[in-house]
């Protein structure tokens, strides 16, 4: 008779098959299975690790629920007694499991060959990019009010970046804004891709036109962020465009985009950090990220301060209200010392 930990381990060996069976409304995205919630509704709040030492572990960013695949079986099937949960798990493990969809002809950033880890693939992809200035990605960001994006070394352009449909396995290519994810030392640990419409009318018409690859936890896309000096004050948030909008009016403040609420909550603080401004995101996952990062900051003796937009996000504020109005709004949210340093009159 297998123990609970043995059953969970066996399920984790086939984590993607478990997710396809019990969370069929979701889809694979890189090393994760994404779905709306434990009730198998569509969305991206709940994520399941598919590979690595945390394979089978899941978290719902909106509710804070987490567990292993036995917990997932229990919740999705509405079971109470462990005996019933174990029976369901054993029944599942006795079934022949379909092979996951893959296409090794596709994007090096989405395939999973053993000899090329995700971080290596991310670095290789970034080496294939070109400077941002004057490209379709630069034009895209300018249309969103972000006029100096090409001055950030973390942002590059790929003329024909592979995109793999996670359901069908088919591949295609689109131009893409590519952002380097780096650690405290400035080493690239991953990349983030935003696929763009070749006709220059925004993002590509795809189900998920944004994806990340590589080592994200603790790291982020950094803007004006020194890697050799202490960083006593910085701003952190989820989205690249959110943080670029803040950087547009506060170009001297170091900033980082952690890309998701969960990765924001787990961001590694730089040496010498005293204050961290957290860019608010209005949804439930965003609040989860803010609360998680705030708790960790306080535990490290760092003062967390939340920056709130007037509209839905800071890019909306920049585009619709203008940089002067955004600057005025931020003046009332920074402490006086930082206001004088980063938003001088």
Coordinates of C-alpha atoms in Angstrom, one line a residue:
X1 CA 0.0 0.0 0.0
X2 CA 1.5 3.3 -1.1
X3 CA 1.7 6.1 1.6
X4 CA 0.4 9.6 1.0
X5 CA 3.9 10.9 0.1
X6 CA 4.5 8.0 -2.2
X7 CA 1.2 8.6 -4.0
X8 CA 1.9 12.3 -4.3
X9 CA 5.4 11.5 -5.7
X10 CA 4.0 9.1 -8.2
X11 CA 1.4 11.7 -9.4
X12 CA 4.2 14.3 -9.6
X13 CA 6.1 12.1 -12.1
X14 CA 3.1 12.5 -14.4
X15 CA 2.2 16.1 -13.3
X16 CA 1.1 17.3 -16.8
X17 CA -1.1 14.2 -17.3
X18 CA -2.7 14.8 -13.9
X19 CA -3.4 18.4 -14.8
X20 CA -4.8 17.5 -18.2
X21 CA -7.2 15.1 -16.5
X22 CA -8.3 17.0 -13.5
X23 CA -7.8 20.6 -14.7
X24 CA -8.8 20.2 -18.3
X25 CA -9.8 23.9 -18.6
X26 CA -6.1 24.9 -18.2
X27 CA -3.1 24.8 -20.5
X28 CA 0.6 24.3 -20.3
X29 CA 2.7 27.5 -20.3
X30 CA 6.4 26.8 -20.1
X31 CA 7.1 24.8 -16.9
X32 CA 3.7 25.4 -15.5
X33 CA 0.1 24.4 -15.9
X34 CA -2.2 27.4 -15.7
X35 CA -5.9 27.4 -14.9
X36 CA -8.4 29.7 -13.2
X37 CA -8.9 27.9 -10.0
X38 CA -9.2 24.5 -8.3
X39 CA -12.8 24.4 -9.6
X40 CA -11.3 24.0 -13.1
X41 CA -12.5 27.3 -14.4
X42 CA -10.7 29.1 -17.2
X43 CA -8.0 31.6 -16.2
X44 CA -4.4 31.9 -15.1
X45 CA -4.6 32.3 -11.3
X46 CA -3.7 28.8 -10.3
X47 CA -0.4 27.3 -11.4
X48 CA 1.1 23.9 -11.1
X49 CA 4.8 23.1 -11.3
X50 CA 5.3 20.5 -14.0
X51 CA 9.0 19.7 -13.8
X52 CA 11.9 20.1 -11.3
X53 CA 12.1 19.6 -7.6
X54 CA 8.7 21.2 -7.1
X55 CA 6.8 19.2 -9.7
X56 CA 3.3 18.7 -8.6
X57 CA 3.2 21.6 -6.2
X58 CA 0.5 24.1 -6.9
X59 CA -0.6 27.6 -5.7
X60 CA -3.7 29.7 -6.4
X61 CA -2.4 33.3 -6.4
X62 CA -5.9 34.7 -5.9
X63 CA -6.9 32.7 -2.8
X64 CA -3.6 31.6 -1.3
X65 CA -4.5 28.0 -1.5
X66 CA -1.6 25.6 -2.2
X67 CA -0.8 21.9 -2.0
X68 CA 0.4 18.8 -3.8
X69 CA -1.3 16.7 -6.4
X70 CA -3.2 14.6 -3.8
X71 CA -4.7 17.9 -2.5
X72 CA -5.6 18.8 -6.1
X73 CA -7.3 15.4 -6.6
X74 CA -9.2 15.8 -3.3
X75 CA -10.4 19.4 -4.1
X76 CA -11.3 18.8 -7.8
X77 CA -13.2 15.6 -7.0
X78 CA -14.9 17.0 -3.8
X79 CA -13.5 14.1 -1.7
X80 CA -13.2 14.2 2.1
X81 CA -11.8 10.9 3.4
X82 CA -8.2 10.2 2.6
X83 CA -9.1 6.6 1.7
X84 CA -11.3 8.0 -1.2
X85 CA -8.6 10.3 -2.3
X86 CA -6.0 7.5 -2.3
X87 CA -8.4 5.3 -4.3
X88 CA -9.0 8.0 -6.9
X89 CA -5.2 8.6 -7.2
X90 CA -4.5 4.8 -7.6
X91 CA -7.2 4.6 -10.2
X92 CA -5.7 7.4 -12.1
X93 CA -2.2 5.9 -11.9
X94 CA -3.5 2.7 -13.4
X95 CA -4.7 4.4 -16.5
X96 CA -2.5 4.7 -19.6
X97 CA -1.3 8.3 -19.8
X98 CA -1.1 10.2 -23.1
X99 CA 2.2 11.6 -24.3
X100 CA 2.3 15.4 -23.8
X101 CA 2.1 17.4 -27.0
X102 CA 5.6 18.6 -28.1
X103 CA 7.3 19.7 -31.3
X104 CA 11.1 19.9 -31.0
X105 CA 11.2 21.7 -34.4
X106 CA 9.7 24.8 -32.6
X107 CA 11.0 27.7 -30.6
X108 CA 14.2 26.9 -28.7
X109 CA 12.7 28.9 -25.9
X110 CA 9.6 26.6 -25.6
X111 CA 11.0 23.1 -26.3
X112 CA 12.5 21.1 -23.5
X113 CA 15.6 19.2 -24.6
X114 CA 17.5 17.8 -21.7
X115 CA 20.8 19.1 -23.0
X116 CA 19.6 22.7 -23.1
X117 CA 18.3 24.0 -19.7
X118 CA 15.8 26.8 -19.7
X119 CA 18.3 29.4 -18.6
X120 CA 20.7 28.5 -21.4
X121 CA 17.9 28.7 -23.9
X122 CA 16.8 32.1 -22.6
X123 CA 20.4 33.4 -22.9
X124 CA 20.7 32.0 -26.4
X125 CA 17.4 33.7 -27.4
X126 CA 18.5 37.0 -26.0
X127 CA 21.8 36.8 -28.0
X128 CA 19.6 36.5 -31.2
X129 CA 17.9 39.9 -30.6
X130 CA 18.8 43.3 -31.8
X131 CA 18.8 46.8 -30.2
X132 CA 15.3 48.2 -29.6
X133 CA 15.6 51.7 -31.1
X134 CA 13.5 52.2 -34.2
X135 CA 12.1 48.7 -34.2
X136 CA 8.4 47.6 -34.2
X137 CA 8.8 47.0 -30.4
X138 CA 10.0 50.5 -29.9
X139 CA 7.1 51.8 -31.9
X140 CA 4.7 49.6 -29.9
X141 CA 6.0 51.1 -26.6
X142 CA 5.9 54.6 -27.9
X143 CA 2.3 54.2 -28.8
X144 CA 1.8 53.4 -25.1
X145 CA 3.4 56.6 -24.0
X146 CA 6.8 55.0 -23.2
X147 CA 9.2 57.1 -25.2
X148 CA 12.6 56.2 -23.8
X149 CA 12.4 52.4 -23.8
X150 CA 15.4 52.0 -26.1
X151 CA 17.7 53.4 -23.4
X152 CA 17.1 50.3 -21.2
X153 CA 19.6 47.5 -21.9
X154 CA 17.2 44.9 -20.7
X155 CA 14.9 45.4 -23.7
X156 CA 15.6 44.1 -27.2
X157 CA 13.8 43.2 -30.3
X158 CA 13.5 39.8 -32.1
X159 CA 12.4 40.0 -35.8
X160 CA 11.0 36.5 -36.0
X161 CA 10.5 34.8 -32.6
X162 CA 9.0 31.3 -32.5
X163 CA 5.6 30.9 -30.9
X164 CA 4.4 27.4 -30.1
X165 CA 0.7 26.8 -29.5
X166 CA 0.5 24.9 -26.2
X167 CA -2.6 22.9 -27.3
X168 CA -1.8 21.9 -30.8
X169 CA 2.0 22.0 -30.7
X170 CA 2.1 24.0 -34.0
X171 CA 4.7 26.7 -34.3
X172 CA 4.7 30.1 -36.0
X173 CA 6.8 33.2 -35.9
X174 CA 6.1 36.8 -34.9
X175 CA 8.1 39.9 -34.1
X176 CA 8.6 40.2 -30.3
X177 CA 9.7 42.5 -27.6
X178 CA 12.2 40.5 -25.6
X179 CA 13.2 41.5 -22.0
X180 CA 16.1 40.0 -20.1
X181 CA 15.3 38.6 -16.6
X182 CA 18.4 39.0 -14.4
X183 CA 19.6 38.3 -10.9
X184 CA 21.3 40.7 -8.4
X185 CA 24.6 40.2 -10.1
X186 CA 23.2 41.1 -13.5
X187 CA 23.4 37.6 -15.0
X188 CA 20.6 36.7 -17.3
X189 CA 18.4 33.9 -15.8
X190 CA 15.4 34.1 -18.2
X191 CA 13.6 36.2 -20.8
X192 CA 10.1 37.5 -21.2
X193 CA 8.6 37.7 -24.7
X194 CA 5.7 39.9 -25.9
X195 CA 4.7 38.9 -29.4
X196 CA 3.6 41.7 -31.6
X197 CA 1.3 42.1 -34.6
X198 CA 3.5 42.3 -37.7
X199 CA 1.2 45.1 -39.0
X200 CA 2.1 47.3 -36.1
X201 CA -1.3 47.3 -34.3
X202 CA -0.4 46.1 -30.9
X203 CA 0.2 42.6 -29.6
X204 CA -0.1 39.6 -31.8
X205 CA -3.6 38.1 -32.0
X206 CA -2.7 35.0 -29.9
X207 CA -4.4 33.4 -26.8
X208 CA -1.3 34.2 -24.7
X209 CA 0.9 36.7 -26.5
X210 CA 3.2 37.0 -23.5
X211 CA 5.4 34.3 -22.0
X212 CA 8.4 34.0 -19.8
X213 CA 11.2 31.4 -19.9
X214 CA 13.9 30.5 -17.4
X215 CA 14.7 31.3 -13.8
X216 CA 12.2 33.9 -12.6
X217 CA 11.9 33.4 -8.9
X218 CA 13.7 36.1 -7.0
X219 CA 14.7 37.8 -10.2
X220 CA 13.2 40.3 -12.6
X221 CA 13.5 42.7 -15.6
X222 CA 15.6 45.6 -14.2
X223 CA 15.6 49.3 -15.3
X224 CA 18.2 51.8 -14.1
X225 CA 19.3 49.1 -11.6
X226 CA 23.0 49.1 -10.6
X227 CA 24.5 45.7 -10.0
X228 CA 27.6 46.7 -8.2
X229 CA 26.3 49.4 -5.8
X230 CA 23.8 49.2 -3.0
X231 CA 20.2 49.9 -3.9
X232 CA 18.6 51.7 -0.9
X233 CA 15.4 52.6 -2.7
X234 CA 13.7 50.9 -5.5
X235 CA 10.2 50.3 -7.1
X236 CA 8.9 46.9 -7.9
X237 CA 5.8 45.6 -9.7
X238 CA 4.5 42.9 -12.0
X239 CA 4.3 44.2 -15.5
X240 CA 7.0 45.5 -17.8
X241 CA 4.8 48.3 -19.2
X242 CA 3.7 49.3 -15.6
X243 CA 7.3 49.7 -14.5
X244 CA 8.4 51.4 -17.7
X245 CA 5.6 53.9 -17.2
X246 CA 6.8 54.8 -13.7
X247 CA 10.4 54.9 -15.0
X248 CA 9.3 57.4 -17.7
X249 CA 8.5 60.0 -15.0
X250 CA 11.1 58.8 -12.4
X251 CA 14.0 57.9 -14.6
X252 CA 16.5 58.0 -11.7
X253 CA 14.8 55.4 -9.5
X254 CA 15.9 51.7 -9.8
X255 CA 13.0 49.6 -10.9
X256 CA 12.2 45.9 -11.4
X257 CA 9.3 44.1 -13.1
X258 CA 8.8 40.6 -11.5
X259 CA 6.3 39.6 -14.3
X260 CA 3.7 37.8 -12.1
X261 CA 2.2 38.4 -8.7
X262 CA 3.8 35.3 -7.3
X263 CA 7.2 36.2 -8.5
X264 CA 6.7 39.7 -7.1
X265 CA 6.0 38.2 -3.7
X266 CA 9.2 36.2 -3.9
X267 CA 11.5 39.0 -5.3
X268 CA 15.0 39.0 -3.7
X269 CA 15.8 42.3 -2.1
X270 CA 19.1 44.0 -3.1
X271 CA 21.8 44.6 -0.5
X272 CA 21.4 47.8 1.4
X273 CA 17.7 48.2 0.6
X274 CA 15.8 50.4 3.0
X275 CA 12.6 51.2 1.2
X276 CA 10.7 49.5 -1.6
X277 CA 7.8 51.1 -3.5
X278 CA 5.4 48.4 -4.8
X279 CA 3.3 49.3 -7.8
X280 CA -0.3 48.3 -7.2
X281 CA -2.2 46.0 -9.5
X282 CA -5.9 46.0 -8.9
X283 CA -6.8 42.3 -9.3
X284 CA -6.8 39.6 -6.6
X285 CA -3.5 38.2 -7.8
X286 CA -1.9 41.6 -7.7
X287 CA -3.0 42.1 -4.1
X288 CA -1.5 38.8 -3.2
X289 CA 1.8 39.8 -4.7
X290 CA 1.8 43.2 -2.8
X291 CA 0.9 41.5 0.5
X292 CA 3.5 38.8 0.1
X293 CA 6.3 41.2 -0.8
X294 CA 5.2 43.6 2.0
X295 CA 5.4 40.9 4.6
X296 CA 8.8 39.8 3.4
X297 CA 10.1 43.4 3.3
X298 CA 9.0 44.0 6.9
X299 CA 10.7 40.8 8.0
X300 CA 13.9 42.1 6.4
X301 CA 13.6 45.5 8.1
X302 CA 12.7 47.2 4.8
X303 CA 9.9 49.7 4.6
X304 CA 7.2 48.7 2.0
X305 CA 5.2 51.6 0.4
X306 CA 2.4 51.0 -2.1
X307 CA 2.0 53.2 -5.2
X308 CA -1.5 53.3 -6.5
X309 CA -2.6 54.5 -10.0
X310 CA -5.6 56.7 -10.5
X311 CA -6.9 54.5 -13.3
X312 CA -6.6 50.7 -13.8
X313 CA -2.7 50.8 -14.0
X314 CA 0.2 53.2 -14.4
X315 CA 0.4 52.8 -18.1
X316 CA -3.3 53.9 -18.3
X317 CA -2.4 56.9 -16.2
X318 CA 0.6 57.8 -18.4
X319 CA -1.4 57.4 -21.7
X320 CA -4.8 58.9 -20.7
X321 CA -3.9 61.4 -18.0
X322 CA -0.4 62.3 -19.2
X323 CA 3.0 62.4 -17.6
X324 CA 2.4 65.7 -15.7
X325 CA -0.7 64.3 -14.0
X326 CA 1.1 61.0 -13.2
X327 CA 4.0 62.9 -11.7
X328 CA 1.7 65.0 -9.6
X329 CA -0.1 61.8 -8.3
X330 CA 3.3 60.2 -7.4
X331 CA 4.4 63.3 -5.5
X332 CA 1.7 62.7 -3.0
X333 CA 2.8 59.0 -2.6
X334 CA 6.6 59.3 -2.2
X335 CA 8.1 60.2 1.1
X336 CA 9.6 63.7 1.0
X337 CA 13.3 62.5 0.7
X338 CA 12.5 60.4 -2.3
X339 CA 10.2 63.0 -3.8
X340 CA 13.1 65.5 -3.9
X341 CA 15.5 62.8 -5.2
X342 CA 13.4 61.3 -7.9
X343 CA 10.6 63.9 -8.7
X344 CA 12.3 67.3 -8.3
X345 CA 10.2 70.3 -9.1

